[in-house]
JSON list of C-alpha atoms in Angstrom, two decimals:
[
{"chain": "A", "resi": 1, "resn": "MET", "atom": "CA", "xyz": [-55.24, 22.55, -10.10]},
{"chain": "A", "resi": 2, "resn": "ARG", "atom": "CA", "xyz": [-55.40, 22.05, -6.33]},
{"chain": "A", "resi": 3, "resn": "LEU", "atom": "CA", "xyz": [-53.94, 18.74, -5.28]},
{"chain": "A", "resi": 4, "resn": "ALA", "atom": "CA", "xyz": [-55.19, 16.40, -2.56]},
{"chain": "A", "resi": 5, "resn": "ILE", "atom": "CA", "xyz": [-52.38, 13.88, -2.19]},
{"chain": "A", "resi": 6, "resn": "PHE", "atom": "CA", "xyz": [-52.68, 10.67, -0.20]},
{"chain": "A", "resi": 7, "resn": "ASP", "atom": "CA", "xyz": [-50.23, 8.08, 0.98]},
{"chain": "A", "resi": 8, "resn": "LEU", "atom": "CA", "xyz": [-51.77, 4.63, 0.54]},
{"chain": "A", "resi": 9, "resn": "ASP", "atom": "CA", "xyz": [-50.53, 2.07, 3.06]},
{"chain": "A", "resi": 10, "resn": "ASN", "atom": "CA", "xyz": [-51.80, 2.60, 6.61]},
{"chain": "A", "resi": 11, "resn": "THR", "atom": "CA", "xyz": [-53.45, 5.82, 5.43]},
{"chain": "A", "resi": 12, "resn": "LEU", "atom": "CA", "xyz": [-56.26, 4.93, 3.01]},
{"chain": "A", "resi": 13, "resn": "LEU", "atom": "CA", "xyz": [-55.76, 1.26, 3.87]},
{"chain": "A", "resi": 14, "resn": "ALA", "atom": "CA", "xyz": [-55.79, -0.32, 7.31]},
{"chain": "A", "resi": 15, "resn": "GLY", "atom": "CA", "xyz": [-52.61, -2.19, 6.49]},
{"chain": "A", "resi": 16, "resn": "ASP", "atom": "CA", "xyz": [-49.61, -2.29, 4.18]},
{"chain": "A", "resi": 17, "resn": "SER", "atom": "CA", "xyz": [-50.35, -3.58, 0.67]},
{"chain": "A", "resi": 18, "resn": "ASP", "atom": "CA", "xyz": [-46.68, -4.27, -0.09]},
{"chain": "A", "resi": 19, "resn": "HIS", "atom": "CA", "xyz": [-46.21, -6.47, 2.98]},
{"chain": "A", "resi": 20, "resn": "LEU", "atom": "CA", "xyz": [-49.60, -8.12, 2.45]},
{"chain": "A", "resi": 21, "resn": "TRP", "atom": "CA", "xyz": [-48.65, -9.06, -1.12]},
{"chain": "A", "resi": 22, "resn": "GLY", "atom": "CA", "xyz": [-45.71, -11.03, 0.25]},
{"chain": "A", "resi": 23, "resn": "ASP", "atom": "CA", "xyz": [-47.96, -12.65, 2.84]},
{"chain": "A", "resi": 24, "resn": "TYR", "atom": "CA", "xyz": [-50.47, -13.56, 0.12]},
{"chain": "A", "resi": 25, "resn": "LEU", "atom": "CA", "xyz": [-47.80, -15.27, -2.00]},
{"chain": "A", "resi": 26, "resn": "CYS", "atom": "CA", "xyz": [-46.48, -17.20, 1.00]},
{"chain": "A", "resi": 27, "resn": "GLN", "atom": "CA", "xyz": [-49.89, -18.28, 2.30]},
{"chain": "A", "resi": 28, "resn": "ARG", "atom": "CA", "xyz": [-50.73, -19.77, -1.10]},
{"chain": "A", "resi": 29, "resn": "GLY", "atom": "CA", "xyz": [-47.43, -21.61, -1.41]},
{"chain": "A", "resi": 30, "resn": "ILE", "atom": "CA", "xyz": [-46.24, -19.50, -4.33]},
{"chain": "A", "resi": 31, "resn": "LEU", "atom": "CA", "xyz": [-43.16, -18.46, -2.35]},
{"chain": "A", "resi": 32, "resn": "ASP", "atom": "CA", "xyz": [-41.37, -20.27, 0.44]},
{"chain": "A", "resi": 33, "resn": "SER", "atom": "CA", "xyz": [-43.03, -18.97, 3.57]},
{"chain": "A", "resi": 34, "resn": "THR", "atom": "CA", "xyz": [-40.05, -19.47, 5.89]},
{"chain": "A", "resi": 35, "resn": "SER", "atom": "CA", "xyz": [-37.32, -17.71, 3.95]},
{"chain": "A", "resi": 36, "resn": "TYR", "atom": "CA", "xyz": [-39.39, -15.07, 2.14]},
{"chain": "A", "resi": 37, "resn": "GLN", "atom": "CA", "xyz": [-41.56, -14.05, 5.07]},
{"chain": "A", "resi": 38, "resn": "ALA", "atom": "CA", "xyz": [-38.56, -13.61, 7.35]},
{"chain": "A", "resi": 39, "resn": "ARG", "atom": "CA", "xyz": [-36.89, -11.24, 4.88]},
{"chain": "A", "resi": 40, "resn": "ASN", "atom": "CA", "xyz": [-40.18, -9.47, 4.15]},
{"chain": "A", "resi": 41, "resn": "ASP", "atom": "CA", "xyz": [-40.72, -8.88, 7.87]},
{"chain": "A", "resi": 42, "resn": "ALA", "atom": "CA", "xyz": [-37.14, -7.64, 8.30]},
{"chain": "A", "resi": 43, "resn": "PHE", "atom": "CA", "xyz": [-37.53, -5.15, 5.46]},
{"chain": "A", "resi": 44, "resn": "TYR", "atom": "CA", "xyz": [-40.83, -3.95, 6.96]},
{"chain": "A", "resi": 45, "resn": "ASP", "atom": "CA", "xyz": [-39.17, -3.42, 10.34]},
{"chain": "A", "resi": 46, "resn": "ASP", "atom": "CA", "xyz": [-36.50, -1.35, 8.58]},
{"chain": "A", "resi": 47, "resn": "TYR", "atom": "CA", "xyz": [-39.24, 0.69, 6.90]},
{"chain": "A", "resi": 48, "resn": "LEU", "atom": "CA", "xyz": [-40.93, 1.41, 10.21]},
{"chain": "A", "resi": 49, "resn": "ALA", "atom": "CA", "xyz": [-37.59, 2.47, 11.67]},
{"chain": "A", "resi": 50, "resn": "GLY", "atom": "CA", "xyz": [-36.83, 4.74, 8.71]},
{"chain": "A", "resi": 51, "resn": "ARG", "atom": "CA", "xyz": [-33.71, 2.83, 7.62]},
{"chain": "A", "resi": 52, "resn": "LEU", "atom": "CA", "xyz": [-35.05, 0.83, 4.67]},
{"chain": "A", "resi": 53, "resn": "ASP", "atom": "CA", "xyz": [-32.74, 0.21, 1.70]},
{"chain": "A", "resi": 54, "resn": "VAL", "atom": "CA", "xyz": [-35.58, 0.81, -0.72]},
{"chain": "A", "resi": 55, "resn": "VAL", "atom": "CA", "xyz": [-33.78, -0.41, -3.86]},
{"chain": "A", "resi": 56, "resn": "ALA", "atom": "CA", "xyz": [-32.78, -3.68, -2.18]},
{"chain": "A", "resi": 57, "resn": "TYR", "atom": "CA", "xyz": [-36.32, -4.15, -0.93]},
{"chain": "A", "resi": 58, "resn": "GLN", "atom": "CA", "xyz": [-37.92, -3.40, -4.28]},
{"chain": "A", "resi": 59, "resn": "ASN", "atom": "CA", "xyz": [-35.62, -5.80, -6.11]},
{"chain": "A", "resi": 60, "resn": "PHE", "atom": "CA", "xyz": [-36.45, -8.44, -3.49]},
{"chain": "A", "resi": 61, "resn": "SER", "atom": "CA", "xyz": [-40.22, -7.92, -3.75]},
{"chain": "A", "resi": 62, "resn": "GLN", "atom": "CA", "xyz": [-40.28, -7.56, -7.55]},
{"chain": "A", "resi": 63, "resn": "GLU", "atom": "CA", "xyz": [-38.24, -10.71, -8.23]},
{"chain": "A", "resi": 64, "resn": "ILE", "atom": "CA", "xyz": [-41.43, -12.79, -8.47]},
{"chain": "A", "resi": 65, "resn": "LEU", "atom": "CA", "xyz": [-42.75, -10.44, -11.16]},
{"chain": "A", "resi": 66, "resn": "GLY", "atom": "CA", "xyz": [-39.74, -11.13, -13.35]},
{"chain": "A", "resi": 67, "resn": "ARG", "atom": "CA", "xyz": [-40.24, -14.90, -13.43]},
{"chain": "A", "resi": 68, "resn": "THR", "atom": "CA", "xyz": [-44.02, -15.04, -13.81]},
{"chain": "A", "resi": 69, "resn": "ASP", "atom": "CA", "xyz": [-46.09, -14.43, -16.93]},
{"chain": "A", "resi": 70, "resn": "MET", "atom": "CA", "xyz": [-48.50, -11.50, -16.99]},
{"chain": "A", "resi": 71, "resn": "GLU", "atom": "CA", "xyz": [-51.67, -13.60, -17.17]},
{"chain": "A", "resi": 72, "resn": "GLN", "atom": "CA", "xyz": [-50.77, -15.45, -13.99]},
{"chain": "A", "resi": 73, "resn": "LEU", "atom": "CA", "xyz": [-49.75, -12.24, -12.22]},
{"chain": "A", "resi": 74, "resn": "ASN", "atom": "CA", "xyz": [-53.03, -10.58, -13.09]},
{"chain": "A", "resi": 75, "resn": "GLN", "atom": "CA", "xyz": [-55.00, -13.56, -11.76]},
{"chain": "A", "resi": 76, "resn": "TRP", "atom": "CA", "xyz": [-53.04, -13.52, -8.52]},
{"chain": "A", "resi": 77, "resn": "HIS", "atom": "CA", "xyz": [-53.62, -9.80, -8.18]},
{"chain": "A", "resi": 78, "resn": "ALA", "atom": "CA", "xyz": [-57.37, -10.13, -8.72]},
{"chain": "A", "resi": 79, "resn": "ASP", "atom": "CA", "xyz": [-57.50, -12.69, -5.91]},
{"chain": "A", "resi": 80, "resn": "PHE", "atom": "CA", "xyz": [-55.25, -10.47, -3.77]},
{"chain": "A", "resi": 81, "resn": "MET", "atom": "CA", "xyz": [-57.58, -7.51, -4.28]},
{"chain": "A", "resi": 82, "resn": "ARG", "atom": "CA", "xyz": [-60.60, -9.56, -3.27]},
{"chain": "A", "resi": 83, "resn": "ASP", "atom": "CA", "xyz": [-59.10, -11.39, -0.31]},
{"chain": "A", "resi": 84, "resn": "CYS", "atom": "CA", "xyz": [-56.56, -8.93, 1.11]},
{"chain": "A", "resi": 85, "resn": "ILE", "atom": "CA", "xyz": [-57.26, -5.37, -0.06]},
{"chain": "A", "resi": 86, "resn": "GLU", "atom": "CA", "xyz": [-61.04, -5.01, -0.09]},
{"chain": "A", "resi": 87, "resn": "PRO", "atom": "CA", "xyz": [-61.30, -5.87, 3.64]},
{"chain": "A", "resi": 88, "resn": "ILE", "atom": "CA", "xyz": [-58.83, -3.13, 4.61]},
{"chain": "A", "resi": 89, "resn": "ILE", "atom": "CA", "xyz": [-60.13, -0.23, 2.50]},
{"chain": "A", "resi": 90, "resn": "LEU", "atom": "CA", "xyz": [-61.11, 2.41, 5.05]},
{"chain": "A", "resi": 91, "resn": "LYS", "atom": "CA", "xyz": [-64.64, 3.80, 4.66]},
{"chain": "A", "resi": 92, "resn": "LYS", "atom": "CA", "xyz": [-63.58, 7.09, 6.22]},
{"chain": "A", "resi": 93, "resn": "GLY", "atom": "CA", "xyz": [-60.75, 7.22, 3.72]},
{"chain": "A", "resi": 94, "resn": "GLU", "atom": "CA", "xyz": [-63.20, 6.82, 0.85]},
{"chain": "A", "resi": 95, "resn": "ALA", "atom": "CA", "xyz": [-65.37, 9.55, 2.38]},
{"chain": "A", "resi": 96, "resn": "LEU", "atom": "CA", "xyz": [-62.36, 11.87, 2.56]},
{"chain": "A", "resi": 97, "resn": "LEU", "atom": "CA", "xyz": [-61.56, 11.17, -1.08]},
{"chain": "A", "resi": 98, "resn": "ASP", "atom": "CA", "xyz": [-65.19, 12.00, -1.93]},
{"chain": "A", "resi": 99, "resn": "LYS", "atom": "CA", "xyz": [-65.00, 15.27, 0.00]},
{"chain": "A", "resi": 100, "resn": "HIS", "atom": "CA", "xyz": [-61.94, 16.42, -1.93]},
{"chain": "A", "resi": 101, "resn": "ARG", "atom": "CA", "xyz": [-63.46, 15.19, -5.19]},
{"chain": "A", "resi": 102, "resn": "ASN", "atom": "CA", "xyz": [-66.65, 17.16, -4.51]},
{"chain": "A", "resi": 103, "resn": "ASP", "atom": "CA", "xyz": [-64.56, 20.23, -3.64]},
{"chain": "A", "resi": 104, "resn": "GLY", "atom": "CA", "xyz": [-63.05, 20.06, -7.11]},
{"chain": "A", "resi": 105, "resn": "ASP", "atom": "CA", "xyz": [-59.58, 18.97, -5.98]},
{"chain": "A", "resi": 106, "resn": "THR", "atom": "CA", "xyz": [-57.34, 16.78, -8.10]},
{"chain": "A", "resi": 107, "resn": "LEU", "atom": "CA", "xyz": [-56.74, 13.46, -6.35]},
{"chain": "A", "resi": 108, "resn": "MET", "atom": "CA", "xyz": [-53.39, 11.70, -6.27]},
{"chain": "A", "resi": 109, "resn": "ILE", "atom": "CA", "xyz": [-51.93, 8.70, -4.46]},
{"chain": "A", "resi": 110, "resn": "ILE", "atom": "CA", "xyz": [-48.18, 8.73, -3.92]},
{"chain": "A", "resi": 111, "resn": "THR", "atom": "CA", "xyz": [-46.69, 5.55, -2.51]},
{"chain": "A", "resi": 112, "resn": "ALA", "atom": "CA", "xyz": [-43.40, 3.71, -2.11]},
{"chain": "A", "resi": 113, "resn": "THR", "atom": "CA", "xyz": [-45.17, 0.47, -3.02]},
{"chain": "A", "resi": 114, "resn": "ASN", "atom": "CA", "xyz": [-44.70, -0.62, -6.63]},
{"chain": "A", "resi": 115, "resn": "ARG", "atom": "CA", "xyz": [-47.12, 0.13, -9.44]},
{"chain": "A", "resi": 116, "resn": "PHE", "atom": "CA", "xyz": [-48.05, -3.50, -10.09]},
{"chain": "A", "resi": 117, "resn": "ILE", "atom": "CA", "xyz": [-49.52, -3.76, -6.60]},
{"chain": "A", "resi": 118, "resn": "THR", "atom": "CA", "xyz": [-50.99, -0.28, -6.31]},
{"chain": "A", "resi": 119, "resn": "GLU", "atom": "CA", "xyz": [-52.41, 0.68, -9.71]},
{"chain": "A", "resi": 120, "resn": "PRO", "atom": "CA", "xyz": [-55.50, -1.55, -9.36]},
{"chain": "A", "resi": 121, "resn": "ILE", "atom": "CA", "xyz": [-55.99, -0.19, -5.83]},
{"chain": "A", "resi": 122, "resn": "ALA", "atom": "CA", "xyz": [-55.89, 3.41, -7.07]},
{"chain": "A", "resi": 123, "resn": "LYS", "atom": "CA", "xyz": [-58.43, 2.53, -9.77]},
{"chain": "A", "resi": 124, "resn": "ARG", "atom": "CA", "xyz": [-60.66, 0.87, -7.17]},
{"chain": "A", "resi": 125, "resn": "LEU", "atom": "CA", "xyz": [-60.55, 4.08, -5.11]},
{"chain": "A", "resi": 126, "resn": "GLY", "atom": "CA", "xyz": [-61.31, 6.24, -8.14]},
{"chain": "A", "resi": 127, "resn": "VAL", "atom": "CA", "xyz": [-57.99, 8.11, -8.01]},
{"chain": "A", "resi": 128, "resn": "ASP", "atom": "CA", "xyz": [-56.74, 9.04, -11.47]},
{"chain": "A", "resi": 129, "resn": "TYR", "atom": "CA", "xyz": [-53.16, 10.02, -10.63]},
{"chain": "A", "resi": 130, "resn": "LEU", "atom": "CA", "xyz": [-50.72, 7.58, -9.07]},
{"chain": "A", "resi": 131, "resn": "ILE", "atom": "CA", "xyz": [-47.04, 8.03, -8.35]},
{"chain": "A", "resi": 132, "resn": "ALA", "atom": "CA", "xyz": [-45.61, 4.66, -7.32]},
{"chain": "A", "resi": 133, "resn": "THR", "atom": "CA", "xyz": [-42.27, 2.93, -7.44]},
{"chain": "A", "resi": 134, "resn": "GLU", "atom": "CA", "xyz": [-41.90, 1.69, -11.00]},
{"chain": "A", "resi": 135, "resn": "CYS", "atom": "CA", "xyz": [-41.29, -1.89, -12.12]},
{"chain": "A", "resi": 136, "resn": "GLY", "atom": "CA", "xyz": [-38.77, -2.55, -14.87]},
{"chain": "A", "resi": 137, "resn": "MET", "atom": "CA", "xyz": [-40.30, -3.83, -18.13]},
{"chain": "A", "resi": 138, "resn": "LYS", "atom": "CA", "xyz": [-38.79, -5.50, -21.19]},
{"chain": "A", "resi": 139, "resn": "ASP", "atom": "CA", "xyz": [-40.60, -7.09, -24.14]},
{"chain": "A", "resi": 140, "resn": "GLY", "atom": "CA", "xyz": [-43.95, -6.92, -22.36]},
{"chain": "A", "resi": 141, "resn": "ARG", "atom": "CA", "xyz": [-42.75, -8.62, -19.18]},
{"chain": "A", "resi": 142, "resn": "TYR", "atom": "CA", "xyz": [-41.47, -7.42, -15.86]},
{"chain": "A", "resi": 143, "resn": "THR", "atom": "CA", "xyz": [-37.71, -7.60, -15.38]},
{"chain": "A", "resi": 144, "resn": "GLY", "atom": "CA", "xyz": [-37.99, -8.24, -11.65]},
{"chain": "A", "resi": 145, "resn": "GLN", "atom": "CA", "xyz": [-36.04, -5.10, -10.78]},
{"chain": "A", "resi": 146, "resn": "VAL", "atom": "CA", "xyz": [-36.97, -1.56, -9.82]},
{"chain": "A", "resi": 147, "resn": "SER", "atom": "CA", "xyz": [-36.94, 1.13, -12.51]},
{"chain": "A", "resi": 148, "resn": "GLY", "atom": "CA", "xyz": [-36.07, 4.78, -11.91]},
{"chain": "A", "resi": 149, "resn": "ILE", "atom": "CA", "xyz": [-36.25, 6.62, -8.60]},
{"chain": "A", "resi": 150, "resn": "PRO", "atom": "CA", "xyz": [-38.36, 4.86, -5.95]},
{"chain": "A", "resi": 151, "resn": "SER", "atom": "CA", "xyz": [-41.05, 7.14, -4.54]},
{"chain": "A", "resi": 152, "resn": "TYR", "atom": "CA", "xyz": [-39.78, 6.83, -0.99]},
{"chain": "A", "resi": 153, "resn": "GLN", "atom": "CA", "xyz": [-38.75, 9.61, 1.43]},
{"chain": "A", "resi": 154, "resn": "ASP", "atom": "CA", "xyz": [-37.01, 12.33, -0.63]},
{"chain": "A", "resi": 155, "resn": "GLY", "atom": "CA", "xyz": [-37.80, 10.31, -3.74]},
{"chain": "A", "resi": 156, "resn": "LYS", "atom": "CA", "xyz": [-41.47, 11.18, -3.31]},
{"chain": "A", "resi": 157, "resn": "VAL", "atom": "CA", "xyz": [-40.59, 14.87, -3.54]},
{"chain": "A", "resi": 158, "resn": "THR", "atom": "CA", "xyz": [-38.43, 14.31, -6.63]},
{"chain": "A", "resi": 159, "resn": "ARG", "atom": "CA", "xyz": [-41.07, 12.24, -8.39]},
{"chain": "A", "resi": 160, "resn": "LEU", "atom": "CA", "xyz": [-43.85, 14.69, -7.49]},
{"chain": "A", "resi": 161, "resn": "ASN", "atom": "CA", "xyz": [-41.82, 17.68, -8.68]},
{"chain": "A", "resi": 162, "resn": "ASN", "atom": "CA", "xyz": [-41.32, 15.95, -12.02]},
{"chain": "A", "resi": 163, "resn": "TRP", "atom": "CA", "xyz": [-45.07, 15.34, -12.22]},
{"chain": "A", "resi": 164, "resn": "LEU", "atom": "CA", "xyz": [-45.83, 18.97, -11.34]},
{"chain": "A", "resi": 165, "resn": "SER", "atom": "CA", "xyz": [-43.48, 20.20, -14.05]},
{"chain": "A", "resi": 166, "resn": "ASN", "atom": "CA", "xyz": [-45.05, 17.91, -16.66]},
{"chain": "A", "resi": 167, "resn": "HIS", "atom": "CA", "xyz": [-48.56, 19.04, -15.71]},
{"chain": "A", "resi": 168, "resn": "ASN", "atom": "CA", "xyz": [-47.79, 22.75, -15.29]},
{"chain": "A", "resi": 169, "resn": "ALA", "atom": "CA", "xyz": [-49.06, 22.48, -11.71]},
{"chain": "A", "resi": 170, "resn": "SER", "atom": "CA", "xyz": [-47.92, 23.57, -8.25]},
{"chain": "A", "resi": 171, "resn": "LEU", "atom": "CA", "xyz": [-48.41, 22.69, -4.60]},
{"chain": "A", "resi": 172, "resn": "VAL", "atom": "CA", "xyz": [-50.30, 25.90, -3.81]},
{"chain": "A", "resi": 173, "resn": "GLY", "atom": "CA", "xyz": [-53.30, 24.96, -1.66]},
{"chain": "A", "resi": 174, "resn": "SER", "atom": "CA", "xyz": [-52.28, 21.30, -1.60]},
{"chain": "A", "resi": 175, "resn": "HIS", "atom": "CA", "xyz": [-53.01, 18.68, 1.06]},
{"chain": "A", "resi": 176, "resn": "PHE", "atom": "CA", "xyz": [-50.93, 15.61, 1.83]},
{"chain": "A", "resi": 177, "resn": "TYR", "atom": "CA", "xyz": [-52.22, 12.86, 4.10]},
{"chain": "A", "resi": 178, "resn": "SER", "atom": "CA", "xyz": [-49.78, 10.31, 5.55]},
{"chain": "A", "resi": 179, "resn": "ASP", "atom": "CA", "xyz": [-49.24, 8.04, 8.54]},
{"chain": "A", "resi": 180, "resn": "SER", "atom": "CA", "xyz": [-45.45, 7.79, 8.38]},
{"chain": "A", "resi": 181, "resn": "HIS", "atom": "CA", "xyz": [-42.44, 9.82, 9.43]},
{"chain": "A", "resi": 182, "resn": "ASN", "atom": "CA", "xyz": [-40.84, 8.52, 6.23]},
{"chain": "A", "resi": 183, "resn": "ASP", "atom": "CA", "xyz": [-43.06, 11.06, 4.44]},
{"chain": "A", "resi": 184, "resn": "LEU", "atom": "CA", "xyz": [-41.74, 14.10, 6.29]},
{"chain": "A", "resi": 185, "resn": "PRO", "atom": "CA", "xyz": [-39.89, 15.41, 3.20]},
{"chain": "A", "resi": 186, "resn": "LEU", "atom": "CA", "xyz": [-43.18, 15.72, 1.31]},
{"chain": "A", "resi": 187, "resn": "LEU", "atom": "CA", "xyz": [-45.29, 16.76, 4.29]},
{"chain": "A", "resi": 188, "resn": "GLU", "atom": "CA", "xyz": [-42.96, 19.74, 4.63]},
{"chain": "A", "resi": 189, "resn": "GLN", "atom": "CA", "xyz": [-43.61, 20.81, 1.03]},
{"chain": "A", "resi": 190, "resn": "VAL", "atom": "CA", "xyz": [-47.41, 21.02, 0.93]},
{"chain": "A", "resi": 191, "resn": "THR", "atom": "CA", "xyz": [-49.72, 23.78, 2.14]},
{"chain": "A", "resi": 192, "resn": "TYR", "atom": "CA", "xyz": [-51.72, 21.53, 4.44]},
{"chain": "A", "resi": 193, "resn": "PRO", "atom": "CA", "xyz": [-49.82, 18.54, 5.90]},
{"chain": "A", "resi": 194, "resn": "VAL", "atom": "CA", "xyz": [-52.09, 16.05, 7.69]},
{"chain": "A", "resi": 195, "resn": "ALA", "atom": "CA", "xyz": [-50.93, 13.19, 9.90]},
{"chain": "A", "resi": 196, "resn": "VAL", "atom": "CA", "xyz": [-53.34, 10.25, 9.59]},
{"chain": "A", "resi": 197, "resn": "ASP", "atom": "CA", "xyz": [-53.25, 7.66, 12.37]},
{"chain": "A", "resi": 198, "resn": "PRO", "atom": "CA", "xyz": [-49.57, 8.58, 12.59]},
{"chain": "A", "resi": 199, "resn": "ASP", "atom": "CA", "xyz": [-46.66, 6.61, 13.95]},
{"chain": "A", "resi": 200, "resn": "ASP", "atom": "CA", "xyz": [-45.24, 7.94, 17.22]},
{"chain": "A", "resi": 201, "resn": "THR", "atom": "CA", "xyz": [-42.49, 9.96, 15.53]},
{"chain": "A", "resi": 202, "resn": "LEU", "atom": "CA", "xyz": [-44.83, 11.68, 13.09]},
{"chain": "A", "resi": 203, "resn": "ARG", "atom": "CA", "xyz": [-47.44, 12.30, 15.79]},
{"chain": "A", "resi": 204, "resn": "ALA", "atom": "CA", "xyz": [-44.90, 14.12, 17.97]},
{"chain": "A", "resi": 205, "resn": "ILE", "atom": "CA", "xyz": [-43.68, 16.25, 15.05]},
{"chain": "A", "resi": 206, "resn": "ALA", "atom": "CA", "xyz": [-47.22, 17.04, 13.90]},
{"chain": "A", "resi": 207, "resn": "GLN", "atom": "CA", "xyz": [-48.24, 18.15, 17.39]},
{"chain": "A", "resi": 208, "resn": "GLU", "atom": "CA", "xyz": [-45.09, 20.24, 17.76]},
{"chain": "A", "resi": 209, "resn": "ARG", "atom": "CA", "xyz": [-45.69, 21.99, 14.44]},
{"chain": "A", "resi": 210, "resn": "GLY", "atom": "CA", "xyz": [-49.45, 22.37, 14.79]},
{"chain": "A", "resi": 211, "resn": "TRP", "atom": "CA", "xyz": [-50.31, 20.10, 11.88]},
{"chain": "A", "resi": 212, "resn": "THR", "atom": "CA", "xyz": [-53.74, 18.47, 11.69]},
{"chain": "A", "resi": 213, "resn": "VAL", "atom": "CA", "xyz": [-53.86, 14.97, 13.16]},
{"chain": "A", "resi": 214, "resn": "LEU", "atom": "CA", "xyz": [-56.82, 12.75, 12.31]},
{"chain": "A", "resi": 215, "resn": "SER", "atom": "CA", "xyz": [-57.92, 9.14, 12.32]},
{"chain": "A", "resi": 216, "resn": "LEU", "atom": "CA", "xyz": [-59.59, 7.27, 9.47]},
{"chain": "A", "resi": 217, "resn": "ARG", "atom": "CA", "xyz": [-59.90, 4.06, 11.48]}
]
């Protein structure tokens, strides 16, 4: 098994699905746009700066899941996919997925964004394996709080290592594509790290270390 691993937000997508989900809920009056959007933007700024309290953010963003029934959530997500995600799926990203698929590689998306948001996106992209931040569940409903280790920064490495152990796999010959310096812990583990439309910090590190830098925009 040779893995081709992809970050999702701002890598295969021309935007951040987690932040867009909050915008979607605010724009439709589901959440208060003034208070929620301000906190959502502040958390996103912390993410970009590499100082995000990921558990606090996930509990903030998953709160709506805990007080909404599954049927309504699924309807919202279908609309969200149509209106917000489809327009930002990168054609070059889909072509890169196809290249690895045709080469016989095993495709995986690993993302800090929660599974509720990202699982339908991974299915839309034809990627069978997804490591995402998990949402707590009880009696068939979301609890509104994060479950387990968020797949963020070093957490991505921990979660991936657990997956590798369960699948008797390794990172030999693996690729990892990401835009963010937050993914440095995992980029340093794979055989072929690739910076995709990288932020300034990641671009400088990639150039210094001779990593591939490419654009899917």
